[in-house]
Amino acid sequence: MSSTASAPAGEPKTTSPRRHHAVELELNACGVECCPHDAHKGLVAVASYLHRPGDEDTPQSRVGQLYLYDLRPSGDGVIDADVDDADAQSSETDWSFARVAAPLETRAIFELAWAPASWLDATGPALAQADAGGFLTLYRVANAKEAEEGDIGERLTNNTCSVEQIASLRCGGGGLGMATCVAWGSDCATPASSRLAVVGADGGLRLVEVTETGDLRVTQETENAHDLEAWAVAFASRDAFHGSGQNVVFSGADDAKLKAWDARAGLDAPAMRFCDGKTHGAGVTCVAPSPHDPHVLATGSYDDVVRLWDARAARKPLAVASVSLGGGSWRARWHPRLRRLAVAAMDGGAVVLDWDGEERFCHGASGPRNDGGGETLGPGDEDGGDGRDGTLSEDRSSTIASSGLRVSCAYDGHASIAYGADWGWRGAGEGSYSAPDVVVSCSFYDKGLHVWSPAP
């Protein structure tokens, strides 16, 4: 049963989580991604990383395995493959993992990212991987049994799945050549119109497109996006910046800088003049735009602090909330329906953060807007401009109210560094169904994959 930790009078209480299931992997776990699509909401992809130092006879190597699990409500320790949504709504529900595919041998994995809904087909979802060899690879995850034509909604179950490579491209740079993070664009209407962003150990940033033939091609790149290793990349919300968010890419690196780039103007310089290099006390490890508030951005850092930013400013983002976790923050994932974050806090375990703020649209503005087909004001011209240079300015159609960011739940069940955390059954909130929150997290040296619930 859940318990409640003591807190001083008048302060919000931090709850203790309930662990459901834990498994030990073959290699060190360094990332977890829960499928966001309702038809495959139980599917969990796990990344792993192992550095083999080598010796005078054997060169060093970095190897990994890609794991796929099915996360389901369970009873008496047995997963019911036919469980329906209603069975998962009880706060007393137990959850369990079941492996659905043999581990896929690959290079050491830095990041996994599920493809948007446009990539779903009758066989299953697609997945992107950034690895230590500098490769961006796309996979298709499919049922082992042949799906009926047009049967996109068939849920992956305990039957064995297959993982097939769709495309691969080496796009890492620098001495080690490692690709460290990948993100899908917010305008992937079809697979052939998809864009991805990749950063690497060389500090470089590269934009990659999927061609009509299904191949990958680098369309823009800068090898000096950051002065040190880059660890984080993300596209802005499509609704941000007057409806031009699909052209904006955020990045973060060991140089402690958070940057924003306008792809329309090229990657030679941050066209927004959006570069914060003074706030983070150490490297920026993750960048997570909110799915609920177009101009709100979360960052994690080695300095132990998770920050929320108002990204509307043309010259510099404004930090609107922060909380120290005491152990770094490698990855942060927004709740699909609530203003909550699941955070892999490294030495601080895994935590859930609640934000009491929101983005409020100004009088006369019903929501995110698009001015002039996405054209916006030029840099430094916040009072007017025709936007013909394709650069971005401050969006004044909204304000951001923030009353605090706090730890609402802390999970200390991992025995080593927590490098991954995500919300399980992310695709289960469509329609009238609403399940209790469940978090999937992983840790490195003990090779742990855990599922747990914050107290309701």
Short mmCIF file of N, CA and C in Angstrom, two decimals, residues 19 87 135 354 413:
data_model
loop_
_atom_site.label_atom_id
_atom_site.label_comp_id
_atom_site.label_asym_id
_atom_site.label_seq_id
_atom_site.Cartn_x
_atom_site.Cartn_y
_atom_site.Cartn_z
N ARG A 19 5.83 -0.26 -5.70
CA ARG A 19 6.49 -1.01 -6.77
C ARG A 19 5.69 -2.25 -7.12
N ASP A 87 -10.13 -2.79 -16.63
CA ASP A 87 -9.43 -3.59 -15.63
C ASP A 87 -8.20 -2.88 -15.07
N PHE A 135 25.39 6.18 -35.47
CA PHE A 135 24.32 5.86 -36.40
C PHE A 135 22.95 6.28 -35.88
N ASP A 354 5.35 17.75 -9.95
CA ASP A 354 4.09 18.39 -10.29
C ASP A 354 4.32 19.88 -10.47
N GLY A 413 13.79 2.66 -5.35
CA GLY A 413 13.94 1.21 -5.51
C GLY A 413 15.11 0.78 -6.36
#
